[in-house]
Coordinates of C-alpha atoms in Angstrom, one line a residue:
Chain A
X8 CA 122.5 119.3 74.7
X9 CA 121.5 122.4 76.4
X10 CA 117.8 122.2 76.1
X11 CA 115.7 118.9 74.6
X12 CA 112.5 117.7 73.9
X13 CA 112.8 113.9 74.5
X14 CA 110.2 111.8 73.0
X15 CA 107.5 114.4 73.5
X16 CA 103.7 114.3 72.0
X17 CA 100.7 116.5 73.0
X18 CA 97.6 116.7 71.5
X19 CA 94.1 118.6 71.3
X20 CA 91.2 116.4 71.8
X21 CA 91.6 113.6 69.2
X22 CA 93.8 115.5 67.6
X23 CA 97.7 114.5 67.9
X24 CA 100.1 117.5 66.9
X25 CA 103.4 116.0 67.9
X26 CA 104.2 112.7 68.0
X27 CA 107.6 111.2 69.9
X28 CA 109.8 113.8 68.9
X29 CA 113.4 114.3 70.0
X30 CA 115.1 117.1 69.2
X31 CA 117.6 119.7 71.1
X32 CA 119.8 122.3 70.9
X33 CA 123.2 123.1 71.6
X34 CA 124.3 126.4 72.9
X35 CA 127.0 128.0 69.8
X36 CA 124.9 126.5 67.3
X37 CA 121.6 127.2 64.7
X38 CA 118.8 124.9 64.6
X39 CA 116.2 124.9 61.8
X40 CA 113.1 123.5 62.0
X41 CA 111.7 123.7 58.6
X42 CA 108.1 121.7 57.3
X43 CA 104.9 123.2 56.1
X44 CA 103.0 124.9 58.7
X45 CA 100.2 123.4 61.1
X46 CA 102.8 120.7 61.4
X47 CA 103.6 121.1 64.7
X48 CA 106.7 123.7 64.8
X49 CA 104.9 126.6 67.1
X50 CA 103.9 123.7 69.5
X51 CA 107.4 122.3 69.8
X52 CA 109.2 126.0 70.2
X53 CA 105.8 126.3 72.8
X54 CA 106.8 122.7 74.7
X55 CA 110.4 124.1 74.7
X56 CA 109.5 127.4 75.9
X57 CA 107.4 125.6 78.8
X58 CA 104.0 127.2 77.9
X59 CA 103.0 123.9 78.0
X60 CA 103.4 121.0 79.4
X61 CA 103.2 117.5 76.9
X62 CA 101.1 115.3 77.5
X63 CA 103.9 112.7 77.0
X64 CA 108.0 112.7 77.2
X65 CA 110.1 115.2 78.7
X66 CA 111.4 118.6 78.0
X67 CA 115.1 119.0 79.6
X68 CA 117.3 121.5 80.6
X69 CA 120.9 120.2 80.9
X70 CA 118.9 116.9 81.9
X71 CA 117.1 118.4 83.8
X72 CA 113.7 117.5 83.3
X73 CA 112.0 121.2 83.9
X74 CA 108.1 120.0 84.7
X75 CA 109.8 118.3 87.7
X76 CA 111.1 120.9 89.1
X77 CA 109.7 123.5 91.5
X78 CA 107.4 126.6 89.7
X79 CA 110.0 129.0 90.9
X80 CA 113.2 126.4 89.8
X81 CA 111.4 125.9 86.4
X82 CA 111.1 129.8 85.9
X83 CA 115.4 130.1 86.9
X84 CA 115.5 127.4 83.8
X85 CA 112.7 129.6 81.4
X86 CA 114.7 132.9 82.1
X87 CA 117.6 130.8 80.6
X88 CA 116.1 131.2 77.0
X89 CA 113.6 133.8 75.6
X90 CA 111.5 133.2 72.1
X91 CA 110.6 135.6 69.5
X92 CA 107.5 135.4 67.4
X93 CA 105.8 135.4 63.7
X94 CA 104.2 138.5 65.3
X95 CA 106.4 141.2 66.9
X96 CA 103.9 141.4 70.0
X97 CA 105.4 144.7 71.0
X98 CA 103.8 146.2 74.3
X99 CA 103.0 149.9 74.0
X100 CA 105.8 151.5 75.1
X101 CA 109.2 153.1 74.1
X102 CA 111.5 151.0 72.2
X103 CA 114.0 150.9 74.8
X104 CA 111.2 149.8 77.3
X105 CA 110.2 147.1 75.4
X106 CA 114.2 145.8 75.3
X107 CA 114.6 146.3 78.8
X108 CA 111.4 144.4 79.9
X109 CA 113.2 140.8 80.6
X110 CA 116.0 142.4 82.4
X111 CA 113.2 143.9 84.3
X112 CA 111.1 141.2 85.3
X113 CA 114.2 139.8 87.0
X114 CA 114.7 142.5 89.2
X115 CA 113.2 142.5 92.8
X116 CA 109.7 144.6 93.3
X117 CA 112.2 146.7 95.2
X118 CA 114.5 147.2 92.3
X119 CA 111.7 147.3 89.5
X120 CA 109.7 150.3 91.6
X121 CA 112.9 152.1 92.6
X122 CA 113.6 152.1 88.7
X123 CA 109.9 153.6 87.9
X124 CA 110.4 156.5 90.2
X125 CA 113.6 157.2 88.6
X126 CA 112.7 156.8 85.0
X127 CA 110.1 159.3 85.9
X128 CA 111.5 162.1 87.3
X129 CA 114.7 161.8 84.8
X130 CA 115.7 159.8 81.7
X131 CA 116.2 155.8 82.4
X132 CA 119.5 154.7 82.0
X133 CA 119.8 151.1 79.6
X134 CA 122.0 149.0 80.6
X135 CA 125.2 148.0 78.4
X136 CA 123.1 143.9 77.3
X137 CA 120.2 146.3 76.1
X138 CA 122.2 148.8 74.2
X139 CA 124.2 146.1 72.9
X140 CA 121.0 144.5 71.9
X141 CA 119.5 147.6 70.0
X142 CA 122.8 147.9 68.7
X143 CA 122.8 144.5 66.9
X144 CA 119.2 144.9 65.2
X145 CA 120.0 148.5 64.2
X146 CA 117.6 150.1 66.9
X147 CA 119.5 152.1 68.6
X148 CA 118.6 155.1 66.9
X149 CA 114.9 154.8 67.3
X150 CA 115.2 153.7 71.2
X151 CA 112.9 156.3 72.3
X152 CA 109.8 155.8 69.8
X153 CA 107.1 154.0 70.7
X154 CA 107.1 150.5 69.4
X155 CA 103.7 150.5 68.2
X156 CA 104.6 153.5 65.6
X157 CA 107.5 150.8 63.6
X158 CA 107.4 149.3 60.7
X159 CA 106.7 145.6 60.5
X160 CA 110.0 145.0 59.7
X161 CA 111.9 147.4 62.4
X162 CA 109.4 145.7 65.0
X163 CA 110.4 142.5 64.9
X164 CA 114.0 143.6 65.0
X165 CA 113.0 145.2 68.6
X166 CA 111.6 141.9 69.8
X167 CA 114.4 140.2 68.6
X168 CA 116.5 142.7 70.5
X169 CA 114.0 142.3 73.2
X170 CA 114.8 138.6 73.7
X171 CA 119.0 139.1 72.7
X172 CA 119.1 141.7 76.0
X173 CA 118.1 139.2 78.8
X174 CA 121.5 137.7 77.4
X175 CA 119.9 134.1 76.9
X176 CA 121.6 130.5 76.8
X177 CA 118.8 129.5 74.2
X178 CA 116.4 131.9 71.9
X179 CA 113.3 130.0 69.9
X180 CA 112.4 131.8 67.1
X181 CA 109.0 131.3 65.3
X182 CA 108.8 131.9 61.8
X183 CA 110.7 135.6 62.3
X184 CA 111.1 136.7 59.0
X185 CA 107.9 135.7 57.7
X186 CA 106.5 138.9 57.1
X187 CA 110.1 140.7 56.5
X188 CA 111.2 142.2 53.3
X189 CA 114.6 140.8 52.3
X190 CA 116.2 143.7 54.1
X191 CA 114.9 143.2 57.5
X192 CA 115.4 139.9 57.2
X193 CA 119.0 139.8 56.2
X194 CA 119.0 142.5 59.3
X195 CA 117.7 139.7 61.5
X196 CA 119.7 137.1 60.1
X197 CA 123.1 138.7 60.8
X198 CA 121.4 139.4 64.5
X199 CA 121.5 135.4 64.5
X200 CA 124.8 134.9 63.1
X201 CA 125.9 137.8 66.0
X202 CA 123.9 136.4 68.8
X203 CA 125.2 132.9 67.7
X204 CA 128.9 134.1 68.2
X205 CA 128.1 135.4 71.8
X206 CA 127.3 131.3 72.2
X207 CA 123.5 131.7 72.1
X208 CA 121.6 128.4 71.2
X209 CA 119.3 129.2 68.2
X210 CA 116.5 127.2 67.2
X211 CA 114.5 129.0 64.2
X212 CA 111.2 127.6 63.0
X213 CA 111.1 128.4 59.2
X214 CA 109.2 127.4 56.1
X215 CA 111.6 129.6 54.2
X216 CA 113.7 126.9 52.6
X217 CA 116.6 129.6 51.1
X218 CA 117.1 130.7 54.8
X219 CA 117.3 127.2 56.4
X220 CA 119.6 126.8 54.2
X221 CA 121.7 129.9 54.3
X222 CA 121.7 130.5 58.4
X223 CA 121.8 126.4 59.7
X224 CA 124.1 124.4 61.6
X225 CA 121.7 121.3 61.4
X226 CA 118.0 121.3 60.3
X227 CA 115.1 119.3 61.0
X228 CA 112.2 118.0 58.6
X229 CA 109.3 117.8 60.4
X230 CA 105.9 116.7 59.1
X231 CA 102.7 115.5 60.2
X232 CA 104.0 116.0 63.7
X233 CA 106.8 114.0 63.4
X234 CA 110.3 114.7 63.1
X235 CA 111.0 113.2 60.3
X236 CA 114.9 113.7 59.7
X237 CA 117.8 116.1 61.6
X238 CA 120.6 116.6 59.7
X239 CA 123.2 119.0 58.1
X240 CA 121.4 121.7 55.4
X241 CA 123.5 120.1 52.5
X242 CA 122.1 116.4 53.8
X243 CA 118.9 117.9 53.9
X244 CA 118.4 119.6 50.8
X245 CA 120.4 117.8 48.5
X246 CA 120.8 114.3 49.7
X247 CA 117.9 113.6 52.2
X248 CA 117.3 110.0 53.2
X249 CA 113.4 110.3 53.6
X250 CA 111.0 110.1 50.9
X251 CA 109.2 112.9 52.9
X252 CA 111.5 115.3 52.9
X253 CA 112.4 114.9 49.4
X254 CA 109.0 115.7 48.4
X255 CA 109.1 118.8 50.2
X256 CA 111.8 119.8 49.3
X257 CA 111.1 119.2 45.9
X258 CA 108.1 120.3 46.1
X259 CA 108.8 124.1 47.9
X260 CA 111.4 124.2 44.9
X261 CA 108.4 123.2 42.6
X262 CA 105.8 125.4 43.2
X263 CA 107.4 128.0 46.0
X264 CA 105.4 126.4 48.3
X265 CA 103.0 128.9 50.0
X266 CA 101.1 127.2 53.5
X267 CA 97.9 127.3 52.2
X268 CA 98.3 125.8 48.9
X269 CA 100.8 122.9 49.7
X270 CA 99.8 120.6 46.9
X271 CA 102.0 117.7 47.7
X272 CA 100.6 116.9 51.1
X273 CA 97.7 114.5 50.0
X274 CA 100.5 112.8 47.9
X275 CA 103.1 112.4 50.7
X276 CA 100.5 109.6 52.7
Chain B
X3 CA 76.4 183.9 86.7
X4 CA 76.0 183.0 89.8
X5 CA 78.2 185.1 91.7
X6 CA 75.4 187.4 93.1
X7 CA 73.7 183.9 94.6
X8 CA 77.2 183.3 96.7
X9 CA 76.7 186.6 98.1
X10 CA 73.0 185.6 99.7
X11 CA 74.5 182.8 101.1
X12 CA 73.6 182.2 104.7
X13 CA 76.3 183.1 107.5
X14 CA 78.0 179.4 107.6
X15 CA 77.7 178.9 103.5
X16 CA 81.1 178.8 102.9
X17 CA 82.1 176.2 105.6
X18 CA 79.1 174.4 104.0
X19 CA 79.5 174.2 100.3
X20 CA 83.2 173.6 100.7
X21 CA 82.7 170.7 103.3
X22 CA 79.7 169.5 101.2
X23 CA 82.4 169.1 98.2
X24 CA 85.0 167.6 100.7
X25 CA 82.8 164.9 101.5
X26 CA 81.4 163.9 98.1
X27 CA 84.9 163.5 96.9
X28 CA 86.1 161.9 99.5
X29 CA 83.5 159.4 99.8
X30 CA 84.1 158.7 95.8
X31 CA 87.4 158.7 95.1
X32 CA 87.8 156.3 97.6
X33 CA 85.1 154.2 96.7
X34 CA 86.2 154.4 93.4
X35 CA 90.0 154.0 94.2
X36 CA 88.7 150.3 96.1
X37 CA 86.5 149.4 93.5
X38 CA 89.8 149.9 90.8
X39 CA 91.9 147.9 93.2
X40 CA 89.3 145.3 93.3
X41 CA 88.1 145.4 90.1
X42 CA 91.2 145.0 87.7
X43 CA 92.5 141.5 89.3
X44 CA 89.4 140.3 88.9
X45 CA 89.0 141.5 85.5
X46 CA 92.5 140.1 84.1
X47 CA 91.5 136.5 86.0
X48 CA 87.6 137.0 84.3
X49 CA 89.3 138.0 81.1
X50 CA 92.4 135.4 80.8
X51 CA 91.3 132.2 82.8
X52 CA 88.4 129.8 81.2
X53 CA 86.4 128.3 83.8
X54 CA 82.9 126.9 83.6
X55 CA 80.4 129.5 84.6
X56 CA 82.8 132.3 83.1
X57 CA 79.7 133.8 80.6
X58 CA 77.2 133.5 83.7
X59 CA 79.6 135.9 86.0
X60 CA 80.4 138.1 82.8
X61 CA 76.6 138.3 82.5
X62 CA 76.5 139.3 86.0
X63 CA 79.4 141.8 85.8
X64 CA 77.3 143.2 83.4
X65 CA 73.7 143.3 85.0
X66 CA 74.9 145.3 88.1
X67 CA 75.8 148.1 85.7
X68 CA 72.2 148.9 86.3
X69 CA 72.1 147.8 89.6
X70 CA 69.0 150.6 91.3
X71 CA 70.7 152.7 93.9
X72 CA 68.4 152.6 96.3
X73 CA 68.1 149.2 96.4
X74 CA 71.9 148.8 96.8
X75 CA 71.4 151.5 99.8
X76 CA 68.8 149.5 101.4
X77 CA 70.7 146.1 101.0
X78 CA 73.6 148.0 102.4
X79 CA 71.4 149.5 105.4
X80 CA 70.2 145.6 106.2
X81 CA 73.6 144.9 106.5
X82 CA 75.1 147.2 108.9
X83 CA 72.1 148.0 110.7
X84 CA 72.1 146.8 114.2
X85 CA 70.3 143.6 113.5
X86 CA 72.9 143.0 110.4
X87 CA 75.9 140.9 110.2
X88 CA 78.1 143.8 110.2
X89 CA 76.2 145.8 113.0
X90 CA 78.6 145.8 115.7
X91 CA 80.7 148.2 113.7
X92 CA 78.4 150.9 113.9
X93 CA 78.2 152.1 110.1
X94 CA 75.1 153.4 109.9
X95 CA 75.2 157.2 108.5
X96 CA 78.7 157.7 108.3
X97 CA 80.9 158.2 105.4
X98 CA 82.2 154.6 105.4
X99 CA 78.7 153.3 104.9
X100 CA 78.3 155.8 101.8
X101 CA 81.8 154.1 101.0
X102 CA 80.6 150.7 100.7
X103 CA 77.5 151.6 98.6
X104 CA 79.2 153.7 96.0
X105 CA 81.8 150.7 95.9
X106 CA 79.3 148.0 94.7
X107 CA 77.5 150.6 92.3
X108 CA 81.0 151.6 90.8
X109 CA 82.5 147.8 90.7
X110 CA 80.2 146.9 87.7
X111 CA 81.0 149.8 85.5
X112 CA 84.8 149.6 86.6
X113 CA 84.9 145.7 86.1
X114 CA 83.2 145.4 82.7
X115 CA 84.9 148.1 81.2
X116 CA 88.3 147.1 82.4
X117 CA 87.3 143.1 81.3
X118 CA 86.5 144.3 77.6
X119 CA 89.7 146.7 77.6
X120 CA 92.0 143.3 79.4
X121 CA 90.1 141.1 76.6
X122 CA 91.5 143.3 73.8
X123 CA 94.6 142.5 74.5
X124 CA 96.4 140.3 72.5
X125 CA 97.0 136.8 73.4
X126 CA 100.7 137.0 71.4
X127 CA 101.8 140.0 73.7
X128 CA 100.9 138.0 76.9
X129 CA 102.8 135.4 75.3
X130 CA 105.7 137.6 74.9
X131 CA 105.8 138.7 78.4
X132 CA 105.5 135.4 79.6
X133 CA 108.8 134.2 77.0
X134 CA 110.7 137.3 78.5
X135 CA 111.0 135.6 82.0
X136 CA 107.8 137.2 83.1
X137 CA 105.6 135.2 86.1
X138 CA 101.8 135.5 86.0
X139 CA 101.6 138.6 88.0
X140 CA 104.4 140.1 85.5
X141 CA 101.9 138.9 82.7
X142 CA 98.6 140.7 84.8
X143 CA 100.4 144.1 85.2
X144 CA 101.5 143.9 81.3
X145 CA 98.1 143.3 80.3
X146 CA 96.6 146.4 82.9
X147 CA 99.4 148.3 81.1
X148 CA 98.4 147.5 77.6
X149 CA 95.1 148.5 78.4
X150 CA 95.4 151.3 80.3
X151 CA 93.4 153.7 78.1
X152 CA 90.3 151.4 78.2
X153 CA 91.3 151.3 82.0
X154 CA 91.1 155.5 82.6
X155 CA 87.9 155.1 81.0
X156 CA 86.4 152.5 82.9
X157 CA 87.7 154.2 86.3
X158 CA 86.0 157.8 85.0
X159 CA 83.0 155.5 84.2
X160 CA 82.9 154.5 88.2
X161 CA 83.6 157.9 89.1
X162 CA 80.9 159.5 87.5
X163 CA 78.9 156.5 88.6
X164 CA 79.7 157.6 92.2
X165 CA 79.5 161.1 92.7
X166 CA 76.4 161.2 90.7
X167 CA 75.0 159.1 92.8
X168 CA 72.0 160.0 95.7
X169 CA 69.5 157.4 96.4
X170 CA 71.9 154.6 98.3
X171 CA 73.8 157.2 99.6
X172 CA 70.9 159.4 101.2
X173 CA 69.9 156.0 103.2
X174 CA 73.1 154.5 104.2
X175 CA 74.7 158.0 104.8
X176 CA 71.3 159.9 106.2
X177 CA 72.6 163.3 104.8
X178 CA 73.6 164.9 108.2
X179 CA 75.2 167.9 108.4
X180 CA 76.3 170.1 111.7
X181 CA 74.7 173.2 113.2
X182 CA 77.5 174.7 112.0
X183 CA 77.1 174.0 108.4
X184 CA 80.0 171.3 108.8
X185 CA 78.9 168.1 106.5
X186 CA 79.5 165.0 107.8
X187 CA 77.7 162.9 105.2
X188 CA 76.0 165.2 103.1
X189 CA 77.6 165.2 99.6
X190 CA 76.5 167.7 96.8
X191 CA 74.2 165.5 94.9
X192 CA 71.9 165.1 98.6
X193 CA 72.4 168.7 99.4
X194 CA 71.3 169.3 96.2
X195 CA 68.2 167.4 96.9
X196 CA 67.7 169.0 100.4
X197 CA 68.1 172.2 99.3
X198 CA 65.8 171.9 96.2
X199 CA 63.0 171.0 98.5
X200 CA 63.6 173.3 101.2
X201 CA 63.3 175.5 98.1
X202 CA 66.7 177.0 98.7
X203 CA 67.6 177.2 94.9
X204 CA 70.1 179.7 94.9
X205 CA 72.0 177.2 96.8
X206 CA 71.1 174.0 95.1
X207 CA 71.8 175.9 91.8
X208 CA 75.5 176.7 92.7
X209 CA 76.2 173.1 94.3
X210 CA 74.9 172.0 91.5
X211 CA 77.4 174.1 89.0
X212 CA 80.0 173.1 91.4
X213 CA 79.2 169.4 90.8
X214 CA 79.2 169.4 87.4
X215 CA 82.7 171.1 87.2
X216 CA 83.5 168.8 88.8
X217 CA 82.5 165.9 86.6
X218 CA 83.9 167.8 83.6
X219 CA 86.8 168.9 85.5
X220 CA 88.3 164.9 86.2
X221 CA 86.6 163.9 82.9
X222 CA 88.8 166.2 81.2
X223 CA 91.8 164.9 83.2
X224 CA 91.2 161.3 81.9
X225 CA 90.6 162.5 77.8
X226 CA 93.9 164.6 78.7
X227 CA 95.7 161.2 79.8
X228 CA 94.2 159.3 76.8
X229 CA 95.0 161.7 74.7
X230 CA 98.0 162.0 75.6
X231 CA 98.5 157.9 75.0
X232 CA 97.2 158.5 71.5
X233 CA 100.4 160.8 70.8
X234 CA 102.3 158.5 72.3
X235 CA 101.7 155.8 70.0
X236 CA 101.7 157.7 66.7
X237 CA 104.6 159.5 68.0

């Protein structure tokens, strides 16, 4: 596996969000995490994405445990990946800007002011990964608005450009689509399918059970901080060996589970 | 309007008014240009970083906002006078001394204008930069650049802070001037006062004119730049 959480669990105060979970991803492939949220699916995209640190297991990179390595080793393994999230989180700046911003931060001061000074006196060249990018989530034409003037939809389309261009091994994706209409996010979902072709590791967080569905390799069922199962979609959905997941499932087909209502939680104990 | 006053200017008026203005802005825009320099690192580490304490030294950010001037000039005078820590570098009335004083009355209103425009930033884009790849100082300048706007305000805050500024100034700077109307610390807000009480108000009248084109004039620069963000973002 490219990048793995082994047996991690953090917590807040007495609070525990994630308990022992294991769980990676392979570069080439789609990984769902699906489960009602507050469950613990931001904070295990979060481990993964070293924000944080857990309080127990490891997170690896090619077994490489990454909070053993050096600060400036561990962020040679973070530029491996980049995450996209519920919100957009645009900065206020061209399109194009915002695309080219991980390319830039690996650039030497040198480089990165050399590149101001140009960009100001004429146009700024993009390089072929963030035209490409813009290019896959239907951007290109709008690469010199400012991002803060885009629809919702066409946003999160530039951040997930944003995080295609630094050409990443891995890419965590937090509940993307959860604000899309079903335009944008069939837009984003071929961006996947694309980015997964180029051998990019996906890992998608999701309480959409239709897209698990449609865009996984394997999914995982995680409740209650726990992972609960990892399996093929068809295992999943139609023949899942824990009593937990076939509640949920049953019960998003139920009721069309919204977050704040989930009516089957108390039951599940 | 006041044309006919510049033509009863005394022999040396010119080399005075035009040195007086040299010297106030000088004497701010650096000041100011230290204080922002200062000022914004802290704010992004104030703003981003808890640490216990953090509302007591956001409460003190916000005191020295009305921080008296002339006590700042007198605690500034203790200080480099020849009996102060800092006496052996002979500050006492010159520019750099006026420097230092306009410094600590700008900080304040640079630093707790900057800290409420860094705090509005949102946590999710400070996430994003960090996900790109970014390091903490990649995270800071996004942050200053997201809230720029609030920034040019804060900075034109200290400015007009600054040059407005007499009492502090008039003791650490002692409002010399040459017998040749050259200004070495005399800025137009003391020569105002000077020549107000000399009752030269012909004088005092166009420094004063001068000075507030002045204020209006960078003001007007800053709402141009804001403005000009405003576009940008509805663009």
């Amino acid at each position: 596996m490219t990048l793995t959480a082994k047996g991690v669990s953090i917590g807040y105060g007495d609070e525990r969000v994630l308990e022992d979970v294991t769980i990676g991803v392979e570069t080439g492939e789609i990984l769902t995490l699906v489960g009602p949220s507050g469950t613990g699916k931001t904070t295990l995209l979060r481990l993964l994405s070293m924000f944080q640190r857990p309080d127990s297991g490891t997170v690896a990179w090619k077994d490489t445990d990454v909070w053993e390595l050096s600060a400036e080793e561990r962020l040679g393994v973070r530029r491996q990946s980049s995450m996209v999230f519920q919100e957009p989180s645009l900065f206020n700046a061209p399109v194009y800007e915002n695309v080219m911003y991980g390319q830039r931060v690996r650039k030497s001061w040198r480089e990165r002011i050399r590149e101001r000074v140009v960009g100001f006196i004429d146009d700024e060249s993009m390089s072929d990964s963030v035209q490409t990018a813009l290019e896959t989530v239907g951007m290109i034409d709008k690469d010199g608005q400012n991002a803060l003037s885009l629809s919702g939809g066409e946003a999160q389309r530039v951040a997930f450009g944003r995080a295609l261009a630094v050409n990443p091994e891995i890419m965590l994706l937090d509940e993307p689509s959860s604000n899309l209409d079903p335009r944008n996010t069939a837009v984003l979902e071929d961006a996947m399918f694309r980015a997964k072709e180029r051998g990019v590791g996906v890992i998608v967080a999701t309480h959409d059970m239709n897209q698990a569905r449609r865009i996984s390799d394997r999914v995982g069922f995680i409740y209650d901080g726990e992972l609960v199962e990892t399996g093929p979609p068809a295992q999943i959905f139609d023949d899942p060996t824990d009593r937990r997941t076939k509640r949920f499932v049953e019960g998003e087909l139920l009721y069309d589970m919204d977050d704040s209502q989930t009516p089957s939680t108390p039951a599940l104990e | 309007m006041f044309l006919p006053l510049l033509t009863q200017l005394p022999d040396n008026g010119w080399t005075y008014i035009l040195s007086t203005i040299l010297v106030s802005l000088q004497v701010s825009f650096t000041a100011v240009g230290l204080s922002t320099l200062f000022s914004l690192p802290v704010a992004v580490l104030v703003g981003f970083t808890d640490f216990p304490g953090k509302r007591i030294v956001t409460a003190v950010i916000n005191t020295g906002m009305g921080f008296p001037s002339v006590v700042v000039g007198l605690a500034v005078l203790l200080v480099i006078s020849n009996s102060g820590p800092l006496g052996t570098l002979d500050l006492v009335f010159t520019p750099q001394a006026m420097i230092a004083s306009q410094f600590i009355l700008a900080t304040p209103v640079i630093m707790s204008i900057s800290l409420s425009a860094v705090e509005s930033v949102e946590q999710s884009v400070r996430d994003a930069a960090f996900a790109m790849g970014g390091t903490d100082v990649d995270v800071g300048i996004v942050v200053i650049r997201e809230a720029r706007y609030g920034i040019i305000t804060a900075i034109l805050a200290g400015f007009g802070r600054a040059i407005s500024e007499v009492g502090s100034i008039l003791i650490v700077g002692g409002n010399i001037v040459f017998s040749d109307g050259q200004s070495y610390t005399r800025t137009l807000t003391t020569a105002i006062t000077v020549e107000a009480r000399q009752g030269h108000y012909e004088i005092g009248f166009v420094l004063g004119v001068i000075l507030l084109v002045l204020v209006f004039g960078v003001n007007g620069l800053g709402s141009w730049v804001r403005s000009k963000g405003r576009g940008e973002r509805s663009a």
